[in-house]
Amino acid sequence: MFVITPAMVGQVVISGLLAGALYAMVALGLGLIFGVMRVLNVAHGSLLMLGAYTTFWLFHWFGLNPYLSLLVSMPALFVVGVVLQSLLVRRVVDAPELSSLLLMFGVGIALVNLTQLAFTSDLRSVEYLTGSFVLGPFAFSKSRVIACAFAIVITAGAFWFLQKTRLGKALRAVSQSREVAQVCGVNVQRIHMLAFGLASALAAAGGTLVAVMVAIQPEMGQVYTFKSFLVIVLGGAGNYPGALVGGLLLGLVEQLSSLFLTTQVNEAVAYVLLVLVLLVRPTGLFKGRAS
């Protein structure tokens, strides 16, 4: 008979929080783009994938510490995000949301195909950190613990930027009312570029941290796009603190369900959760725009 012990529950709860912190950081970028531009960026996972490949090649070619590669992947994807916004996304900012959805879907497909063309679909891994931290009856993967720590620091830095800096306040002002922000002297076009660049940098950070934990391949970003959408639906679209809580909640639900369900069924839990939230509370668990 299968018995669930308090130690097992404690293990999965902490594992859920470790995973949730990473989900929250990645989803924050997606929420930032939607909040500021009302653009559904379904290519967000593809940008995460580019961050993972950047880390892999820096490690493979130059032996660069994968965590130090954050200093390269985040600025590089920030530039990619700014270029994408300037060349493509700005053309659909005021268009119906379906237009932005189709555009970003095409961008995501193009990025995946270009990566397959350049690097093939072979699985690649950054074999840098193995083993676990043991704390009493609990054991946690070192790479996941370190990824969680980086995710917390980066997310806290993003919140500090949004709350305390002039540019961050301008971002929040455009998110609340583009017209009023523009009347107050905010350059909305530049804020849009900044938002997309920051979101891409957050996706790149996610890719770098994921690359140390799992094998990477061109289509790896799809699952993170879906989970990011689920997180912002849970937390409330455009609600940045809600995205943080939504990420942690998703991580907890995934890990706790693994105690009772098989691996195949457990993968469907996130989809069921998304449907339930959309049916019961489409504005999310916290105040947000209708998803």
Short mmCIF file of C-alpha atoms in Angstrom, two decimals:
data_model
loop_
_atom_site.label_atom_id
_atom_site.label_comp_id
_atom_site.label_asym_id
_atom_site.label_seq_id
_atom_site.Cartn_x
_atom_site.Cartn_y
_atom_site.Cartn_z
CA MET A 1 0.00 0.00 0.00
CA PHE A 2 1.33 3.40 -1.02
CA VAL A 3 1.68 5.67 2.02
CA ILE A 4 2.29 9.40 1.78
CA THR A 5 4.49 10.59 4.62
CA PRO A 6 4.94 14.16 5.88
CA ALA A 7 8.51 14.04 4.57
CA MET A 8 7.24 13.24 1.06
CA VAL A 9 4.79 16.15 1.21
CA GLY A 10 7.53 18.47 2.43
CA GLN A 11 9.80 17.32 -0.39
CA VAL A 12 7.24 18.01 -3.13
CA VAL A 13 6.17 21.35 -1.61
CA ILE A 14 9.73 22.65 -1.62
CA SER A 15 10.32 21.18 -5.08
CA GLY A 16 7.17 22.95 -6.25
CA LEU A 17 8.39 26.28 -4.92
CA LEU A 18 11.76 25.75 -6.62
CA ALA A 19 10.05 25.12 -9.96
CA GLY A 20 7.48 27.87 -9.40
CA ALA A 21 10.09 30.58 -8.91
CA LEU A 22 11.45 29.83 -12.38
CA TYR A 23 7.96 29.78 -13.92
CA ALA A 24 7.19 33.14 -12.29
CA MET A 25 10.34 34.79 -13.66
CA VAL A 26 9.67 33.61 -17.22
CA ALA A 27 5.96 34.47 -17.02
CA LEU A 28 6.73 37.96 -15.72
CA GLY A 29 8.18 38.79 -19.14
CA LEU A 30 5.11 37.53 -20.93
CA GLY A 31 2.87 39.50 -18.57
CA LEU A 32 4.99 42.62 -19.10
CA ILE A 33 4.49 42.51 -22.87
CA PHE A 34 0.76 41.91 -22.57
CA GLY A 35 0.35 44.55 -19.89
CA VAL A 36 2.20 47.27 -21.80
CA MET A 37 1.32 46.44 -25.41
CA ARG A 38 -1.68 44.05 -25.24
CA VAL A 39 0.35 41.69 -27.44
CA LEU A 40 0.07 37.92 -26.97
CA ASN A 41 3.65 36.82 -27.40
CA VAL A 42 3.40 33.11 -28.17
CA ALA A 43 7.04 33.27 -29.29
CA HIS A 44 8.12 33.81 -25.67
CA GLY A 45 9.25 30.20 -25.32
CA SER A 46 11.25 30.44 -28.53
CA LEU A 47 13.17 33.36 -27.05
CA LEU A 48 13.79 31.20 -23.97
CA MET A 49 15.11 28.52 -26.31
CA LEU A 50 17.54 31.02 -27.87
CA GLY A 51 18.79 31.85 -24.38
CA ALA A 52 19.38 28.16 -23.73
CA TYR A 53 21.33 27.71 -26.98
CA THR A 54 23.38 30.83 -26.24
CA THR A 55 24.39 29.29 -22.92
CA PHE A 56 25.13 25.91 -24.50
CA TRP A 57 27.42 27.30 -27.19
CA LEU A 58 29.23 29.64 -24.80
CA PHE A 59 29.85 26.64 -22.55
CA HIS A 60 30.76 24.31 -25.42
CA TRP A 61 33.02 26.69 -27.34
CA PHE A 62 34.55 28.84 -24.62
CA GLY A 63 34.01 26.83 -21.45
CA LEU A 64 32.12 29.78 -19.93
CA ASN A 65 30.40 29.07 -16.62
CA PRO A 66 26.70 28.68 -17.59
CA TYR A 67 25.57 30.97 -14.79
CA LEU A 68 28.02 33.66 -15.90
CA SER A 69 26.55 33.33 -19.39
CA LEU A 70 23.53 35.19 -18.00
CA LEU A 71 25.68 38.28 -18.50
CA VAL A 72 25.71 37.49 -22.22
CA SER A 73 22.37 35.81 -22.91
CA MET A 74 20.22 38.46 -21.21
CA PRO A 75 21.74 41.51 -22.98
CA ALA A 76 21.85 39.60 -26.29
CA LEU A 77 18.18 38.65 -26.13
CA PHE A 78 17.32 42.17 -24.91
CA VAL A 79 18.70 43.43 -28.22
CA VAL A 80 16.84 40.70 -30.13
CA GLY A 81 13.63 41.75 -28.38
CA VAL A 82 14.15 45.42 -29.20
CA VAL A 83 14.80 44.59 -32.86
CA LEU A 84 11.72 42.35 -33.05
CA GLN A 85 9.57 45.06 -31.51
CA SER A 86 10.96 47.75 -33.80
CA LEU A 87 10.65 45.76 -37.02
CA LEU A 88 7.52 43.66 -36.47
CA VAL A 89 5.60 43.95 -33.21
CA ARG A 90 5.01 47.70 -33.34
CA ARG A 91 2.95 47.14 -36.50
CA VAL A 92 0.34 45.11 -34.60
CA VAL A 93 0.24 46.94 -31.26
CA ASP A 94 -3.08 48.65 -32.03
CA ALA A 95 -4.39 45.87 -34.26
CA PRO A 96 -6.88 43.20 -33.08
CA GLU A 97 -5.24 40.74 -30.66
CA LEU A 98 -5.61 37.96 -33.24
CA SER A 99 -3.16 39.83 -35.49
CA SER A 100 -0.48 39.92 -32.81
CA LEU A 101 -1.19 36.29 -31.97
CA LEU A 102 -0.68 35.20 -35.59
CA LEU A 103 2.42 37.37 -36.01
CA MET A 104 4.12 36.04 -32.88
CA PHE A 105 3.10 32.49 -33.76
CA GLY A 106 4.89 32.96 -37.07
CA VAL A 107 7.93 34.47 -35.36
CA GLY A 108 8.07 31.53 -32.96
CA ILE A 109 7.87 28.99 -35.81
CA ALA A 110 10.56 30.87 -37.74
CA LEU A 111 12.91 30.92 -34.74
CA VAL A 112 12.45 27.19 -34.15
CA ASN A 113 13.00 26.32 -37.82
CA LEU A 114 16.05 28.56 -38.13
CA THR A 115 17.52 26.94 -35.02
CA GLN A 116 16.84 23.48 -36.43
CA LEU A 117 18.50 24.50 -39.68
CA ALA A 118 21.54 25.86 -37.89
CA PHE A 119 22.00 23.30 -35.13
CA THR A 120 19.73 20.33 -36.11
CA SER A 121 17.18 18.83 -33.71
CA ASP A 122 19.74 16.85 -31.73
CA LEU A 123 19.42 16.95 -27.95
CA ARG A 124 22.23 18.88 -26.31
CA SER A 125 23.08 19.36 -22.66
CA VAL A 126 25.23 21.57 -20.48
CA GLU A 127 26.92 19.05 -18.22
CA TYR A 128 28.07 21.41 -15.53
CA LEU A 129 26.31 20.70 -12.25
CA THR A 130 25.12 17.35 -10.93
CA GLY A 131 24.17 15.94 -7.56
CA SER A 132 21.85 17.11 -4.81
CA PHE A 133 21.82 19.15 -1.65
CA VAL A 134 20.73 17.01 1.30
CA LEU A 135 18.93 18.66 4.21
CA GLY A 136 17.64 16.18 6.76
CA PRO A 137 15.12 13.91 5.03
CA PHE A 138 15.04 16.16 1.95
CA ALA A 139 17.23 16.09 -1.15
CA PHE A 140 17.13 18.72 -3.89
CA SER A 141 18.90 18.93 -7.22
CA LYS A 142 21.73 21.45 -7.03
CA SER A 143 20.90 22.88 -10.44
CA ARG A 144 17.25 23.47 -9.45
CA VAL A 145 18.18 25.13 -6.16
CA ILE A 146 20.65 27.45 -7.88
CA ALA A 147 18.16 28.15 -10.69
CA CYS A 148 15.57 29.10 -8.06
CA ALA A 149 18.05 31.42 -6.33
CA PHE A 150 18.89 33.18 -9.60
CA ALA A 151 15.19 33.37 -10.52
CA ILE A 152 14.36 35.03 -7.19
CA VAL A 153 17.18 37.56 -7.54
CA ILE A 154 16.30 38.40 -11.16
CA THR A 155 12.57 38.64 -10.41
CA ALA A 156 13.25 40.86 -7.39
CA GLY A 157 15.47 43.03 -9.58
CA ALA A 158 12.69 43.31 -12.18
CA PHE A 159 10.18 44.33 -9.50
CA TRP A 160 12.62 46.87 -8.08
CA PHE A 161 13.09 48.29 -11.57
CA LEU A 162 9.35 48.55 -12.12
CA GLN A 163 8.67 50.12 -8.72
CA LYS A 164 11.63 52.41 -8.09
CA THR A 165 13.11 53.63 -11.36
CA ARG A 166 11.80 56.35 -13.66
CA LEU A 167 11.68 53.98 -16.62
CA GLY A 168 9.90 51.35 -14.55
CA LYS A 169 7.27 53.85 -13.49
CA ALA A 170 6.88 54.88 -17.13
CA LEU A 171 6.34 51.22 -18.03
CA ARG A 172 3.62 50.89 -15.41
CA ALA A 173 2.06 54.16 -16.52
CA VAL A 174 1.82 52.97 -20.13
CA SER A 175 0.42 49.67 -18.86
CA GLN A 176 -2.34 51.52 -17.01
CA SER A 177 -3.18 54.14 -19.64
CA ARG A 178 -1.16 54.72 -22.78
CA GLU A 179 -2.96 57.96 -23.61
CA VAL A 180 -2.46 59.54 -20.18
CA ALA A 181 1.20 58.48 -20.13
CA GLN A 182 1.73 60.03 -23.55
CA VAL A 183 0.11 63.30 -22.43
CA CYS A 184 2.50 63.32 -19.44
CA GLY A 185 5.49 63.19 -21.78
CA VAL A 186 6.26 59.46 -21.85
CA ASN A 187 7.68 58.26 -25.17
CA VAL A 188 5.35 55.30 -25.62
CA GLN A 189 7.23 53.81 -28.58
CA ARG A 190 10.47 53.66 -26.59
CA ILE A 191 8.65 52.15 -23.63
CA HIS A 192 7.27 49.44 -25.91
CA MET A 193 10.80 48.66 -27.11
CA LEU A 194 12.04 48.58 -23.51
CA ALA A 195 9.20 46.27 -22.42
CA PHE A 196 9.83 43.79 -25.22
CA GLY A 197 13.58 43.89 -24.60
CA LEU A 198 13.16 43.28 -20.87
CA ALA A 199 10.70 40.46 -21.46
CA SER A 200 13.10 38.82 -23.92
CA ALA A 201 15.93 39.17 -21.40
CA LEU A 202 13.80 37.44 -18.74
CA ALA A 203 13.05 34.64 -21.21
CA ALA A 204 16.78 34.36 -21.93
CA ALA A 205 17.50 34.06 -18.21
CA GLY A 206 14.97 31.24 -18.05
CA GLY A 207 16.65 29.51 -20.98
CA THR A 208 20.08 29.80 -19.37
CA LEU A 209 18.87 28.32 -16.08
CA VAL A 210 16.88 25.57 -17.80
CA ALA A 211 19.86 24.61 -19.97
CA VAL A 212 21.76 23.47 -16.86
CA MET A 213 18.83 21.28 -15.73
CA VAL A 214 17.50 19.55 -18.85
CA ALA A 215 18.52 18.69 -22.42
CA ILE A 216 17.85 21.44 -24.92
CA GLN A 217 16.41 21.25 -28.43
CA PRO A 218 14.74 23.76 -30.78
CA GLU A 219 11.15 23.01 -29.68
CA MET A 220 11.85 23.12 -25.97
CA GLY A 221 10.23 26.54 -25.56
CA GLN A 222 6.67 25.48 -26.35
CA VAL A 223 6.00 24.07 -22.92
CA TYR A 224 7.33 27.22 -21.26
CA THR A 225 5.12 29.40 -23.46
CA PHE A 226 2.09 27.43 -22.33
CA LYS A 227 3.09 27.48 -18.67
CA SER A 228 3.76 31.21 -18.83
CA PHE A 229 0.28 31.80 -20.23
CA LEU A 230 -1.16 29.66 -17.47
CA VAL A 231 0.76 31.62 -14.85
CA ILE A 232 -0.52 35.01 -16.04
CA VAL A 233 -4.07 33.59 -16.31
CA LEU A 234 -3.75 32.34 -12.74
CA GLY A 235 -2.31 35.59 -11.45
CA GLY A 236 -4.42 37.92 -13.58
CA ALA A 237 -3.31 39.29 -16.94
CA GLY A 238 -1.32 42.48 -16.45
CA ASN A 239 -0.98 41.87 -12.71
CA TYR A 240 2.80 41.55 -12.10
CA PRO A 241 2.70 40.42 -8.43
CA GLY A 242 -0.07 38.03 -9.47
CA ALA A 243 2.32 36.45 -11.98
CA LEU A 244 4.73 35.69 -9.14
CA VAL A 245 2.01 34.01 -7.06
CA GLY A 246 0.68 32.21 -10.14
CA GLY A 247 4.12 30.75 -10.90
CA LEU A 248 4.57 29.45 -7.38
CA LEU A 249 1.04 28.02 -7.41
CA LEU A 250 1.63 26.22 -10.71
CA GLY A 251 4.86 24.70 -9.40
CA LEU A 252 3.12 23.51 -6.24
CA VAL A 253 0.16 22.01 -8.11
CA GLU A 254 2.44 20.16 -10.53
CA GLN A 255 4.59 18.69 -7.79
CA LEU A 256 1.75 17.81 -5.41
CA SER A 257 -0.21 16.10 -8.19
CA SER A 258 2.84 13.95 -8.91
CA LEU A 259 2.23 12.28 -5.54
CA PHE A 260 -1.12 10.91 -6.67
CA LEU A 261 -0.96 10.64 -10.47
CA THR A 262 1.13 8.82 -13.02
CA THR A 263 3.62 10.82 -15.08
CA GLN A 264 1.39 10.72 -18.19
CA VAL A 265 -1.69 11.97 -16.30
CA ASN A 266 0.31 14.49 -14.31
CA GLU A 267 1.32 16.28 -17.52
CA ALA A 268 -2.38 17.05 -18.13
CA VAL A 269 -2.83 18.74 -14.76
CA ALA A 270 -1.67 22.14 -16.04
CA TYR A 271 -4.14 21.98 -18.94
CA VAL A 272 -7.00 21.07 -16.60
CA LEU A 273 -6.01 23.89 -14.28
CA LEU A 274 -6.05 26.38 -17.18
CA VAL A 275 -9.54 25.31 -18.26
CA LEU A 276 -10.87 25.52 -14.70
CA VAL A 277 -9.49 29.01 -14.14
CA LEU A 278 -10.85 30.28 -17.46
CA LEU A 279 -14.27 28.83 -16.66
CA VAL A 280 -14.52 29.90 -13.04
CA ARG A 281 -12.50 33.11 -12.85
CA PRO A 282 -11.28 34.37 -16.27
CA THR A 283 -9.73 37.50 -14.72
CA GLY A 284 -7.40 35.31 -12.65
CA LEU A 285 -7.11 34.68 -8.94
CA PHE A 286 -6.11 38.31 -8.49
CA LYS A 287 -7.44 41.40 -10.18
CA GLY A 288 -6.47 41.47 -13.83
CA ARG A 289 -7.81 42.04 -17.29
CA ALA A 290 -10.18 39.40 -18.66
CA SER A 291 -7.91 36.74 -20.11
#
